[in-house]
XYZ file of C-alpha atoms in Angstrom:
502
model
C 217.826 193.567 -2.328
C 217.973 189.874 -3.278
C 217.458 188.879 0.373
C 214.441 191.198 0.632
C 212.872 189.785 -2.554
C 213.424 186.254 -1.206
C 211.821 187.415 2.031
C 208.758 188.665 0.160
C 208.527 185.329 -1.663
C 208.693 183.433 1.653
C 206.084 185.614 3.356
C 203.709 185.462 0.388
C 203.607 181.640 0.495
C 199.881 180.725 0.831
C 200.155 179.253 4.368
C 202.154 182.176 5.784
C 200.041 184.767 3.961
C 196.790 183.218 5.241
C 198.128 183.229 8.807
C 199.122 186.888 8.465
C 195.606 187.816 7.302
C 194.167 186.016 10.335
C 196.764 187.649 12.587
C 195.997 191.137 11.274
C 192.232 190.687 11.733
C 192.614 189.339 15.278
C 195.194 192.025 16.086
C 192.776 194.769 15.005
C 190.037 193.196 17.161
C 192.353 193.029 20.198
C 193.419 196.630 19.595
C 189.858 197.869 19.104
C 188.269 196.312 22.190
C 189.190 198.199 25.386
C 190.673 195.776 27.898
C 192.335 193.596 25.287
C 195.795 194.730 24.163
C 198.706 194.169 21.773
C 200.697 192.388 24.458
C 197.791 190.091 25.317
C 197.228 189.182 21.651
C 200.860 188.320 20.981
C 201.300 186.489 24.306
C 198.193 184.440 23.558
C 199.320 183.387 20.083
C 202.981 182.789 20.927
C 202.495 179.124 21.981
C 200.872 178.444 18.598
C 204.131 179.295 16.820
C 206.120 176.467 18.495
C 205.782 174.075 15.605
C 205.996 176.703 12.859
C 208.978 177.727 10.783
C 210.546 180.815 12.496
C 209.728 183.091 9.534
C 206.073 181.987 9.502
C 205.753 182.313 13.276
C 207.281 185.808 13.250
C 205.006 186.777 10.332
C 201.951 185.824 12.420
C 203.173 187.675 15.530
C 204.189 190.819 13.608
C 200.815 191.001 11.866
C 199.178 190.785 15.317
C 201.496 193.569 16.500
C 200.754 195.980 13.641
C 197.027 195.200 13.602
C 196.619 195.702 17.347
C 198.506 199.022 17.488
C 196.374 200.409 14.661
C 193.103 198.867 15.887
C 193.052 201.122 18.943
C 191.877 204.023 16.766
C 188.462 202.393 16.167
C 187.269 202.511 19.783
C 189.111 205.803 20.377
C 186.946 207.439 17.699
C 183.675 205.521 18.126
C 183.618 205.157 21.931
C 186.020 207.926 23.000
C 187.833 205.128 24.853
C 191.281 204.217 23.504
C 191.521 200.508 22.717
C 195.192 200.654 23.685
C 197.329 203.266 25.522
C 198.935 204.140 22.174
C 195.657 205.695 20.949
C 194.936 208.015 23.869
C 195.610 211.186 21.836
C 193.346 209.914 19.023
C 190.356 210.514 21.327
C 191.160 214.239 21.553
C 190.150 215.014 17.965
C 188.818 211.728 16.597
C 185.644 211.606 18.685
C 184.836 215.327 18.212
C 185.105 214.743 14.435
C 182.540 211.959 14.829
C 180.224 214.273 16.766
C 180.516 216.813 13.904
C 179.377 214.205 11.386
C 182.922 213.426 10.151
C 183.243 209.953 11.673
C 184.249 208.190 8.453
C 186.782 210.942 7.731
C 188.342 210.472 11.188
C 188.499 206.684 10.758
C 189.907 206.997 7.218
C 192.544 209.484 8.373
C 193.571 207.194 11.215
C 193.853 204.141 8.959
C 195.834 205.843 6.172
C 198.286 207.647 8.434
C 198.736 204.530 10.596
C 199.850 202.805 7.393
C 202.219 205.648 6.434
C 203.731 205.874 9.935
C 204.398 202.138 10.059
C 205.928 202.113 6.562
C 208.208 205.060 7.401
C 209.577 203.272 10.465
C 210.067 200.017 8.530
C 212.178 201.854 5.924
C 214.282 203.377 8.748
C 214.604 199.899 10.302
C 215.749 198.321 7.026
C 218.472 200.918 6.410
C 219.567 201.592 10.011
C 219.510 198.138 11.633
C 222.331 196.531 9.560
C 224.636 199.507 10.295
C 223.980 199.297 14.060
C 224.506 195.528 13.948
C 227.939 196.017 12.318
C 228.938 198.380 15.129
C 227.610 195.994 17.780
C 229.943 193.220 16.548
C 232.677 194.924 18.600
C 230.704 194.204 21.805
C 232.084 191.648 24.272
C 230.855 190.461 27.715
C 231.848 193.765 29.384
C 229.852 195.809 26.856
C 226.795 193.546 26.911
C 226.648 193.594 30.721
C 226.904 197.396 30.850
C 224.340 197.753 28.030
C 221.916 195.466 29.914
C 222.256 197.535 33.084
C 221.765 200.784 31.128
C 218.676 199.416 29.327
C 217.158 198.101 32.575
C 217.640 201.472 34.287
C 216.071 203.323 31.345
C 213.105 200.953 31.214
C 212.631 200.997 34.985
C 212.565 204.786 35.212
C 210.868 205.766 31.954
C 208.022 203.255 32.002
C 206.468 204.736 35.138
C 206.317 207.990 37.019
C 208.198 206.521 39.970
C 211.851 205.510 39.694
C 211.594 203.448 42.900
C 208.628 201.416 41.607
C 210.315 200.854 38.237
C 213.584 199.685 39.824
C 211.648 197.454 42.243
C 209.806 195.850 39.324
C 212.993 195.324 37.281
C 214.862 193.909 40.306
C 212.019 191.483 41.031
C 212.255 190.276 37.427
C 216.007 189.726 37.832
C 215.344 187.825 41.096
C 212.838 185.466 39.434
C 215.386 184.850 36.649
C 217.860 183.446 39.205
C 215.512 180.569 40.176
C 216.718 177.228 38.803
C 220.101 176.032 37.568
C 222.741 178.773 37.191
C 223.741 179.397 33.539
C 227.535 179.211 34.071
C 228.377 176.925 37.031
C 225.136 174.844 37.049
C 224.441 175.414 40.771
C 220.800 174.958 41.847
C 219.306 178.153 43.322
C 216.013 178.699 45.205
C 214.563 175.377 44.032
C 213.629 174.150 47.561
C 213.974 170.567 46.386
C 211.354 171.007 43.644
C 212.108 169.273 40.348
C 209.902 171.727 38.417
C 211.751 174.746 39.808
C 215.131 173.301 38.715
C 214.514 174.543 35.190
C 213.145 177.876 36.438
C 209.992 179.584 35.240
C 209.245 179.402 31.539
C 209.380 182.836 29.952
C 205.990 182.299 28.299
C 204.237 181.568 31.612
C 205.669 184.790 32.988
C 204.698 186.829 29.908
C 201.156 185.484 29.511
C 200.494 185.665 33.251
C 201.764 189.205 33.753
C 200.225 190.726 30.647
C 197.205 188.620 29.677
C 195.817 187.082 32.903
C 196.322 190.280 34.919
C 194.499 192.269 32.214
C 191.613 189.772 32.261
C 191.266 190.152 36.049
C 191.459 193.939 35.811
C 188.993 194.182 32.913
C 186.572 191.779 34.613
C 186.613 194.017 37.661
C 186.037 197.144 35.533
C 183.269 195.525 33.470
C 181.489 194.446 36.654
C 181.519 197.987 37.985
C 181.028 200.047 34.830
C 179.496 198.023 32.024
C 180.107 198.490 28.294
C 179.856 201.874 26.549
C 177.388 202.392 23.676
C 178.920 202.445 20.179
C 178.237 205.506 18.006
C 176.611 204.809 14.631
C 178.139 206.091 11.382
C 176.379 206.701 8.108
C 178.509 204.916 5.493
C 176.310 205.949 2.548
C 177.662 208.325 -0.108
C 181.216 207.961 1.238
C 184.055 207.690 -1.286
C 187.552 206.433 -0.520
C 188.844 207.201 2.960
C 186.561 210.189 3.486
C 189.058 213.002 2.820
C 190.238 214.808 -0.313
C 193.660 214.744 -1.980
C 194.141 218.388 -1.002
C 193.496 217.584 2.663
C 195.888 214.639 2.414
C 198.714 216.803 0.983
C 198.154 219.412 3.697
C 198.860 216.768 6.364
C 202.156 215.448 4.937
C 204.279 217.843 7.012
C 202.516 216.762 10.221
C 202.893 213.123 9.207
C 206.657 213.503 8.664
C 207.152 215.165 12.066
C 205.013 212.532 13.818
C 206.879 209.713 12.029
C 210.269 211.047 13.145
C 209.060 211.446 16.744
C 207.417 207.999 16.800
C 210.432 206.200 15.322
C 212.887 208.019 17.608
C 210.859 207.267 20.743
C 210.353 203.663 19.635
C 214.128 203.129 19.571
C 214.482 204.235 23.215
C 213.852 201.377 25.681
C 210.863 201.699 27.996
C 208.822 204.423 26.279
C 207.078 203.182 23.134
C 203.814 204.014 21.390
C 201.902 204.900 24.575
C 204.131 207.963 24.985
C 204.947 208.775 21.368
C 201.315 209.618 20.454
C 201.080 212.186 23.269
C 204.516 213.693 22.520
C 203.759 213.979 18.782
C 200.324 215.476 19.497
C 201.868 218.145 21.749
C 204.721 218.880 19.311
C 202.428 219.298 16.288
C 199.967 221.372 18.299
C 202.781 223.700 19.411
C 204.030 224.120 15.819
C 200.542 224.589 14.366
C 199.280 227.921 13.027
C 195.949 227.222 14.733
C 196.681 225.416 18.046
C 193.338 226.590 19.482
C 191.521 224.211 17.096
C 193.199 221.097 18.562
C 190.713 219.153 20.659
C 187.730 220.465 18.719
C 187.871 217.813 15.976
C 190.514 218.391 13.268
C 192.516 216.014 11.086
C 195.856 217.278 12.436
C 195.258 215.699 15.859
C 194.348 212.268 14.438
C 197.328 212.393 12.055
C 199.732 213.251 14.907
C 198.535 210.431 17.157
C 198.060 207.605 14.666
C 201.194 208.293 12.601
C 203.473 208.436 15.650
C 202.143 205.403 17.540
C 202.541 203.197 14.478
C 205.951 204.678 13.643
C 207.200 203.404 17.009
C 206.790 199.809 15.732
C 209.831 199.914 13.416
C 211.786 201.925 15.994
C 211.167 199.316 18.720
C 212.397 196.540 16.410
C 215.834 198.190 15.986
C 217.305 197.485 19.492
C 215.580 194.077 19.532
C 217.126 192.837 16.292
C 220.542 194.530 16.540
C 221.309 194.207 20.274
C 218.817 191.625 21.565
C 217.413 194.264 23.962
C 213.580 194.490 24.119
C 212.243 197.983 24.709
C 208.718 197.166 25.917
C 206.299 194.338 26.631
C 205.570 193.549 22.989
C 209.204 193.315 21.925
C 209.909 191.282 25.079
C 207.410 188.693 23.840
C 208.924 188.815 20.346
C 212.311 188.138 21.972
C 210.639 185.173 23.690
C 209.501 183.979 20.253
C 213.110 184.019 19.021
C 214.199 182.098 22.127
C 211.492 179.455 21.576
C 213.056 178.732 18.173
C 216.607 178.722 19.564
C 217.537 182.005 17.850
C 219.461 184.746 19.668
C 218.744 188.277 18.366
C 221.804 190.517 18.212
C 224.494 191.585 15.761
C 225.337 187.992 14.805
C 221.715 187.449 13.735
C 222.401 189.500 10.591
C 225.254 187.183 9.531
C 224.008 183.813 10.849
C 220.284 184.262 10.037
C 220.424 186.969 7.344
C 217.476 185.564 5.375
C 215.299 185.419 8.520
C 216.030 189.108 9.195
C 214.856 190.054 5.716
C 211.856 187.730 6.082
C 210.952 189.832 9.127
C 211.384 193.081 7.145
C 209.159 191.693 4.378
C 206.575 190.458 6.909
C 206.380 193.937 8.440
C 205.725 195.498 5.013
C 203.064 192.920 4.063
C 201.362 193.175 7.480
C 201.206 196.952 7.102
C 199.519 196.672 3.696
C 197.117 194.046 5.065
C 196.240 196.342 7.956
C 195.351 199.142 5.523
C 193.139 196.941 3.335
C 191.435 195.011 6.142
C 190.629 198.117 8.178
C 189.345 199.929 5.081
C 187.000 197.126 3.984
C 186.118 195.850 7.457
C 185.399 198.977 9.474
C 181.683 198.167 9.781
C 182.446 194.667 11.079
C 185.021 195.897 13.597
C 182.557 198.532 14.815
C 180.041 195.715 15.418
C 182.678 193.737 17.335
C 182.792 196.490 19.940
C 179.234 195.531 20.929
C 180.222 191.983 22.020
C 179.915 191.852 25.844
C 183.129 191.300 27.785
C 181.553 188.486 29.825
C 181.652 186.460 26.614
C 185.118 187.533 25.417
C 187.100 187.270 28.648
C 186.399 183.583 29.494
C 187.398 182.632 25.936
C 190.676 184.535 26.201
C 191.357 182.998 29.637
C 190.846 179.462 28.335
C 193.339 180.145 25.514
C 195.855 181.434 28.083
C 195.609 178.262 30.192
C 195.768 175.971 27.165
C 198.789 177.886 25.843
C 200.621 177.552 29.173
C 199.843 173.814 29.453
C 201.006 173.260 25.873
C 204.522 174.463 26.783
C 205.547 171.052 28.121
C 202.327 169.344 29.141
C 202.658 169.957 32.901
C 200.358 171.725 35.374
C 203.303 173.568 36.939
C 203.306 176.049 34.030
C 199.565 176.672 34.522
C 200.056 177.387 38.256
C 202.990 179.655 37.364
C 200.772 181.458 34.833
C 198.087 182.071 37.471
C 200.668 183.165 40.067
C 202.210 185.720 37.716
C 198.700 186.828 36.721
C 197.979 187.664 40.357
C 201.349 189.419 40.679
C 200.539 191.472 37.555
C 197.120 192.391 38.944
C 198.648 193.503 42.268
C 201.151 195.576 40.278
C 198.351 197.383 38.436
C 196.484 198.063 41.679
C 199.570 199.733 43.168
C 200.625 201.404 39.876
C 203.851 199.386 39.599
C 204.862 198.929 35.927
C 204.955 195.335 34.650
C 207.298 195.883 31.685
C 210.487 196.335 33.799
C 209.783 193.034 35.581
C 209.362 191.111 32.318
C 212.425 192.693 30.734
C 214.416 192.127 33.934
C 213.355 188.460 33.828
C 214.353 188.098 30.162
C 217.621 190.023 30.457
C 218.511 188.359 33.790
C 220.259 185.365 32.261
C 222.061 187.503 29.655
C 223.206 189.994 32.303
C 224.453 187.318 34.699
C 226.188 185.272 32.001
C 228.043 188.263 30.555
C 228.954 189.516 34.037
C 230.579 186.175 34.940
C 232.293 185.836 31.537
C 233.690 189.349 31.832
C 235.091 188.564 35.285
C 236.701 185.377 33.967
C 238.277 187.295 31.059
C 239.698 189.967 33.358
C 240.907 187.596 36.116
C 238.062 188.424 38.554
C 238.811 192.147 38.282
C 235.993 194.688 38.050
C 238.255 197.245 36.388
C 237.430 195.938 32.896
C 233.907 197.350 33.144
C 235.361 200.851 33.526
C 238.459 200.611 31.306
C 236.739 199.163 28.211
C 235.600 202.365 26.391
C 232.102 201.284 25.263
C 231.365 199.617 28.592
C 232.550 202.713 30.468
C 230.278 204.949 28.368
C 227.195 202.826 29.142
C 227.991 202.642 32.876
C 228.738 206.392 32.944
C 225.415 207.145 31.249
C 223.654 204.883 33.767
C 225.173 206.673 36.775
C 224.490 210.144 35.336
C 220.930 209.206 34.418
C 220.122 207.744 37.859
C 221.730 210.738 39.579
C 219.752 213.170 37.416
C 216.498 211.336 38.185
C 217.229 211.300 41.927
C 218.022 215.036 41.864
C 214.842 215.760 39.902
C 212.788 213.800 42.448
C 214.339 215.682 45.374
C 213.625 219.051 43.729
C 210.028 218.058 43.051
C 209.584 216.960 46.673
C 211.126 220.197 47.954
C 208.879 222.274 45.677
C 205.815 220.395 46.928
C 206.839 220.966 50.566
C 207.347 224.698 49.942
C 203.973 224.928 48.205
C 202.290 223.073 51.087
């Protein structure tokens, strides 16, 4: 408790608190405007945290994270276009509520239950993470290698509909991670005599290029073809509070609890995240409802299911990142990059070596959640206006920030060219429906996987048997083989069924 109180005191320092307010506002804007995303916002602001204290930098990035996940509800309700993939299910009932004259009630419901979902997952994170970290202290090189392989397979297969495309993306990320000087024996690999390539690609160039630049190219193409959608107008007069009664709020608590459990549970699993949790929670609550036929016509239950679950995945996704150093999606991959920038290695030792920083992060999550609630409540009219800003004004500004951020890494043009190259790769991926997250996570986990693989071989005298005789390592490898086999069998059955139907 003392560490948490100290964390609150650190986060509430004027400089950090002001940055978190700015981060929450910008995060909501990035979440609300279709085409901008959580990943883009955090990737864009990551270079700005270089010179900051780690706790302040993480406070800024986490406020961007929470604000952007919640901000997607604004465009989902007003435009019927989800600002982020995590708000897809919000469109189902949020926009119909607006059409029935209950727009402010839909927005208020989304804001309040986004807050409750996030807070639920933070409480789970605070109580569960230290226990997992204690268990993870027993991990050695064999266990970390097997865990990395298991996580990569999960991410590669769950983040897309195609196992082959996911594995291809993850393998490409691992291949890019091998460029430069080897982590154990210092051999130069795939440098082709280039001095710049000796140190490999900077993780921030890869992240910003794949997630931000590729999104700019894709959105520019969409905007050119389709144009911007008109924003629905809401009458804010005679509205009290969040637009719903205490009785309606109490009636939704059961749905909120179910959605919070689903969102937090899915957030813990690598490769799924908020984009899936909102759809799963929506389906689960609809199936358990006494009036499932009303879903999709504009009821509070649908908004509660979607917004509670997608925000509850935030705390869940932080659990494997902080306790094992394994990012589960693009956002947590960038947060892992933020730790690496400051020379901090997330994992079980983080809780003993950087205990105060961990509780600073817990406190920052709580404060950012409260800020999100207040800023969205008082600023809904402004954010609704922001949706009317044309993309031909927004996108060049974001692109300039991307290039400046890449150049600021070490003051060399090589990082800018790398940023553009990975932007093109990311755009090609989206055109062919290849997921980007496995590539980024493969790139980040590449060094960790290789280093632990070589250390494990050195410990066991160049014998591979240790990976199968160490109990925890054997469990992870066994789960990997079973999971891949099950996916391959499922794909074959689906193909056979399609052939029989044809």
